[in-house]
PDB file of C-alpha atoms in Angstrom:
ATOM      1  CA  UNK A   1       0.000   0.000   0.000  1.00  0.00           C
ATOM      2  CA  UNK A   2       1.719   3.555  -0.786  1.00  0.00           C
ATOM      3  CA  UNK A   3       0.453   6.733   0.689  1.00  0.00           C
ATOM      4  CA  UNK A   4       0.170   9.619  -1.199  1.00  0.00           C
ATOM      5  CA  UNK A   5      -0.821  13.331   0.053  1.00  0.00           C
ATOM      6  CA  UNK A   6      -1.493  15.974  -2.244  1.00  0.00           C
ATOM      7  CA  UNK A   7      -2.224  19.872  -1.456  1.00  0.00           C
ATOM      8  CA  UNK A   8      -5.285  21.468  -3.014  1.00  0.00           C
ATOM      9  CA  UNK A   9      -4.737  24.974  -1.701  1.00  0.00           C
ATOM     10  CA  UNK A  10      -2.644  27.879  -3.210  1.00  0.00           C
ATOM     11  CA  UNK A  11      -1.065  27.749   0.609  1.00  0.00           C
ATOM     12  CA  UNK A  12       1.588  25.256   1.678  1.00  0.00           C
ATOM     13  CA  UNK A  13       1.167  23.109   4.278  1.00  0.00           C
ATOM     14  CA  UNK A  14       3.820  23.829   6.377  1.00  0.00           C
ATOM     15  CA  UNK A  15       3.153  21.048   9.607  1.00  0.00           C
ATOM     16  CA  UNK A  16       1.024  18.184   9.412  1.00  0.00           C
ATOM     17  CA  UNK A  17      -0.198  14.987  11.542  1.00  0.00           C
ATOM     18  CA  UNK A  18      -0.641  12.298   9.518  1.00  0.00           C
ATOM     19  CA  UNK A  19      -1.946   8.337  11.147  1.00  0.00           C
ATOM     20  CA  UNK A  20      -2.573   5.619   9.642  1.00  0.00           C
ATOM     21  CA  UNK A  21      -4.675   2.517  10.944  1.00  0.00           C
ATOM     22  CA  UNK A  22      -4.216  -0.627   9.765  1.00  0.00           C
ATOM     23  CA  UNK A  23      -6.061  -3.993  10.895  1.00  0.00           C
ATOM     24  CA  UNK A  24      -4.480  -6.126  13.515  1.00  0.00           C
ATOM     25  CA  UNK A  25      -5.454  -9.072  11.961  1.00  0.00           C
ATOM     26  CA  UNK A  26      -3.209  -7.796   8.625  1.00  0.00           C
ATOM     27  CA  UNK A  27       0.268  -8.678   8.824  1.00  0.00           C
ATOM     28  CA  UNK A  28       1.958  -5.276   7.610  1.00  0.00           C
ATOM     29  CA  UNK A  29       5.338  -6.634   6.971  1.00  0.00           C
ATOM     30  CA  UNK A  30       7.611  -3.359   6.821  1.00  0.00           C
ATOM     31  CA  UNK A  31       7.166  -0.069   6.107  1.00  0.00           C
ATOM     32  CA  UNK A  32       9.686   1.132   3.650  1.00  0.00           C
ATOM     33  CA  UNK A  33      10.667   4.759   5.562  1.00  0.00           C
ATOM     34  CA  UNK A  34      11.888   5.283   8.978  1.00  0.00           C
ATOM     35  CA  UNK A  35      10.309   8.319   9.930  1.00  0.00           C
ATOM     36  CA  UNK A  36       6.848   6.425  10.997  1.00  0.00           C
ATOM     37  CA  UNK A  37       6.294   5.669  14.523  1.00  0.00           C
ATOM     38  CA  UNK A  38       3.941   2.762  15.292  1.00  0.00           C
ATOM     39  CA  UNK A  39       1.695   1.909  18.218  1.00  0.00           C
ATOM     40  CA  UNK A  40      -1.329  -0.067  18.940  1.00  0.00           C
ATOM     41  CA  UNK A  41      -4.548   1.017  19.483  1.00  0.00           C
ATOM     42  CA  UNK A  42      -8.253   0.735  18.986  1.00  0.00           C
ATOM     43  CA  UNK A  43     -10.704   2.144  16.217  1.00  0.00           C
ATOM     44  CA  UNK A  44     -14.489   2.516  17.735  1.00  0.00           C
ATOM     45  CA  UNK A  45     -17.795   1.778  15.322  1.00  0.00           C
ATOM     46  CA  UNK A  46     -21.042   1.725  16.037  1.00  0.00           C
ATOM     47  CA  UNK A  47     -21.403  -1.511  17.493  1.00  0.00           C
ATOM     48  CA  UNK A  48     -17.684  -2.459  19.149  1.00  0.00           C
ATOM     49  CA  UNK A  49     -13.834  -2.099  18.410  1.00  0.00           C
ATOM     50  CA  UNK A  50     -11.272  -2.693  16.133  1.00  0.00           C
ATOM     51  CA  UNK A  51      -7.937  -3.506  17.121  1.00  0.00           C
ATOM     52  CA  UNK A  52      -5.298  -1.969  15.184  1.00  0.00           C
ATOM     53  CA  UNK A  53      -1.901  -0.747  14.440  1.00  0.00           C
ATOM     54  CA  UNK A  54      -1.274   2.680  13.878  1.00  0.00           C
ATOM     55  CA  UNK A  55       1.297   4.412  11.982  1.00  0.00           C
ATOM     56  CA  UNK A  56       2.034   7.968  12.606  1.00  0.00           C
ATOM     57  CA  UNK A  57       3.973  10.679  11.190  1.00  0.00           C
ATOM     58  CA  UNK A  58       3.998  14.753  11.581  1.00  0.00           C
ATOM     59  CA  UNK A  59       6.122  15.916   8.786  1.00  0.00           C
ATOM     60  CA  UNK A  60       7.318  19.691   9.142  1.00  0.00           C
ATOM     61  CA  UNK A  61       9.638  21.995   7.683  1.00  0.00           C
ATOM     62  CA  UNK A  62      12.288  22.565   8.208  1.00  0.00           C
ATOM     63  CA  UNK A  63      13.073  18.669   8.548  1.00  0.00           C
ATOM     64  CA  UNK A  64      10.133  17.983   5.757  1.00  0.00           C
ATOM     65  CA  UNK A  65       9.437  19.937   3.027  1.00  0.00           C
ATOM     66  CA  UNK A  66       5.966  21.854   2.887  1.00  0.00           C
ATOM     67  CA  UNK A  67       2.848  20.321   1.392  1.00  0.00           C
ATOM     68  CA  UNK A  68       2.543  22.325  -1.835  1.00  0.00           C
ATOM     69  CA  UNK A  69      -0.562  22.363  -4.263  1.00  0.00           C
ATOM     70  CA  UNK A  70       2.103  21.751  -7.277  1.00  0.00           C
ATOM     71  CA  UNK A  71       3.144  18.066  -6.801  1.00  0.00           C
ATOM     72  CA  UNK A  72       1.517  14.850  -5.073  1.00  0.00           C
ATOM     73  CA  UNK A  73       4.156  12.836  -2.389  1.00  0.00           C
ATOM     74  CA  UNK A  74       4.534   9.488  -1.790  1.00  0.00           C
ATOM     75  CA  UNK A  75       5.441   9.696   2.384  1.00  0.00           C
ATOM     76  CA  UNK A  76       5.308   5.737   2.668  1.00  0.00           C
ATOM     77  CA  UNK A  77       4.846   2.216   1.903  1.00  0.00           C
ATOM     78  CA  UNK A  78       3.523  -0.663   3.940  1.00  0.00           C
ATOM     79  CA  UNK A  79       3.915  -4.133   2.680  1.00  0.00           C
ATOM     80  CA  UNK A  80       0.545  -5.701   4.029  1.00  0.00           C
ATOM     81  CA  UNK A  81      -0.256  -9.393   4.040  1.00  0.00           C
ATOM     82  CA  UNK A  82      -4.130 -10.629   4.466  1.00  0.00           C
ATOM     83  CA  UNK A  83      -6.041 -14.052   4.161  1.00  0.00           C
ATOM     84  CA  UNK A  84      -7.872 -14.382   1.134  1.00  0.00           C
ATOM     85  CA  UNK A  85      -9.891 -16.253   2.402  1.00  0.00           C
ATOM     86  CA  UNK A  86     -10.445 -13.790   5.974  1.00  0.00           C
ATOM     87  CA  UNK A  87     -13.031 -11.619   4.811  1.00  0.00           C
ATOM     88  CA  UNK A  88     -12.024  -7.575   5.261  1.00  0.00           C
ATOM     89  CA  UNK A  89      -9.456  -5.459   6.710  1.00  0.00           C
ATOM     90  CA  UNK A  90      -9.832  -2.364   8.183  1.00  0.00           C
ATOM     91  CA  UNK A  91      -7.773   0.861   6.904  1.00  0.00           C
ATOM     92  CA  UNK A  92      -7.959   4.381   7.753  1.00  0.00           C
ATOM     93  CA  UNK A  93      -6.514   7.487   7.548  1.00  0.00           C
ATOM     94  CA  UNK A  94      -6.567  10.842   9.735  1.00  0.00           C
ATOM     95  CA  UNK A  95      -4.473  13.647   8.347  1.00  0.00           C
ATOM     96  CA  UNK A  96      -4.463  17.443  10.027  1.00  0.00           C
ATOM     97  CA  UNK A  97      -2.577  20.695   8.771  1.00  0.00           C
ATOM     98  CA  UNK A  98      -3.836  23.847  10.179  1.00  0.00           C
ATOM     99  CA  UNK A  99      -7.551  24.665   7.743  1.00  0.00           C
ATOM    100  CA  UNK A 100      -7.687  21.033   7.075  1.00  0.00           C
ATOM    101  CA  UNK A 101      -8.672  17.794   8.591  1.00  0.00           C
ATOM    102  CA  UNK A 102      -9.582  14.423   6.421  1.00  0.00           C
ATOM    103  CA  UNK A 103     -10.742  11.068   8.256  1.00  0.00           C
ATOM    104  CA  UNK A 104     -11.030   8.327   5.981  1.00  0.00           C
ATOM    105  CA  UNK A 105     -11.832   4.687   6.332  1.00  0.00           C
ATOM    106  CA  UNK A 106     -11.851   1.432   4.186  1.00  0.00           C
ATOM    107  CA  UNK A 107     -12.118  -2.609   3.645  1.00  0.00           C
ATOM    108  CA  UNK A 108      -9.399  -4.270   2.146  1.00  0.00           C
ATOM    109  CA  UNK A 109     -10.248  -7.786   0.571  1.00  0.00           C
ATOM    110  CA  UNK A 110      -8.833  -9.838  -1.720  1.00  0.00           C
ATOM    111  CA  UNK A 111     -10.655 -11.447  -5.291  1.00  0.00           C
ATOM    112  CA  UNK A 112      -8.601 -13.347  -7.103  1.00  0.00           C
ATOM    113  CA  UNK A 113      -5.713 -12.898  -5.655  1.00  0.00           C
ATOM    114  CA  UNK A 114      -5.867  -9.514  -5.854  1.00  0.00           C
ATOM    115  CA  UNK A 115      -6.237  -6.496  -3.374  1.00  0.00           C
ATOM    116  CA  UNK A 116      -9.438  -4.285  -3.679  1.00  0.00           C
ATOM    117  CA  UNK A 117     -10.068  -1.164  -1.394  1.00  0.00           C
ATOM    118  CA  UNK A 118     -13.499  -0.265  -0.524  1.00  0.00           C
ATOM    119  CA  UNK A 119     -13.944   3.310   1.003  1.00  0.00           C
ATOM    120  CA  UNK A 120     -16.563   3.473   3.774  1.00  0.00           C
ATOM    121  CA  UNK A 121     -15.953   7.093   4.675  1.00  0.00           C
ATOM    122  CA  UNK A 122     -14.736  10.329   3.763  1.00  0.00           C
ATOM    123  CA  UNK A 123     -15.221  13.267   5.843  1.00  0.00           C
ATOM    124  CA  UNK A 124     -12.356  15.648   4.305  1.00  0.00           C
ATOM    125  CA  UNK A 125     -12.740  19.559   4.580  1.00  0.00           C
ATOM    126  CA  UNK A 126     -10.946  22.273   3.101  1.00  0.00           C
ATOM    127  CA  UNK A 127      -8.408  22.687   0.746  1.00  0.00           C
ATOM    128  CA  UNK A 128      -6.260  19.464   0.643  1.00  0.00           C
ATOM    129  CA  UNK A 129      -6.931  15.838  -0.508  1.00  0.00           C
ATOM    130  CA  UNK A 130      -5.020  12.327   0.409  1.00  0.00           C
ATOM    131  CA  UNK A 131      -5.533   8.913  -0.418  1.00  0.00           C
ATOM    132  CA  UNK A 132      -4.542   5.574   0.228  1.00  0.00           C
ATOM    133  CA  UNK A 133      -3.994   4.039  -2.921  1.00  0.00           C
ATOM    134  CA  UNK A 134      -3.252  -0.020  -3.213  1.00  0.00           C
TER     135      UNK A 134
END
């Protein structure tokens, strides 16, 4: 999976908070940068939990540079593993810059042998976008 965030607005984004959630039950394998820090956690529904893994990552200048509307990033990869045959996987997102704040969720399943991401929400507002892409 490679995560890619974009910048819609003529303003950089300068500081950012960026977590991802990913499944328990999905073996995530690596992530290909360093600069994530992982703990485990808890997503809440509805009706009950799901355990996860987070990922997180607050990229800021002057280490990072800024979030600009000209160019898309790639700012990681996770190698995940899942059952075929186990039904769906939670992922989500939650990305903040100041004026912005997207929180995303998804199932990922497998058909015939290969992944497909379902989005179940999308509750982004203001200027910026980011994805999860497969």
């Amino acid at each position: 999976m490679t995560v890619v965030i974009g910048n819609r607005s003529h303003e950089p984004a300068n500081y950012s908070a960026i977590d991802i959630a990913v499944d328990r039950r999905a073996n995530c394998v690596s992530v290909g940068e360093k600069q994530w820090a992982r703990t485990d956690g808890s997503f809440a529904f509805d009706d009950g939990r799901m355990e996860v893994s987070e990922w997180h990552r607050k990229p800021m200048i002057p280490g990072s540079l800024p979030i600009f509307r000209e160019r898309d990033f790639q700012i990681g990869t996770f190698e995940i593993t899942i059952d075929r045959n186990g039904g769906g996987y939670f992922i989500g997102q939650d990305i903040s810059c100041p004026g912005f704040h997207s929180n995303r969720a998804g199932v990922l399943t497998a058909f015939a042998g290969k992944p497909i991401f379902s989005e179940l929400t999308d509750h982004t507002q203001i200027g910026q976008s980011a994805r999860v892409v497969g």
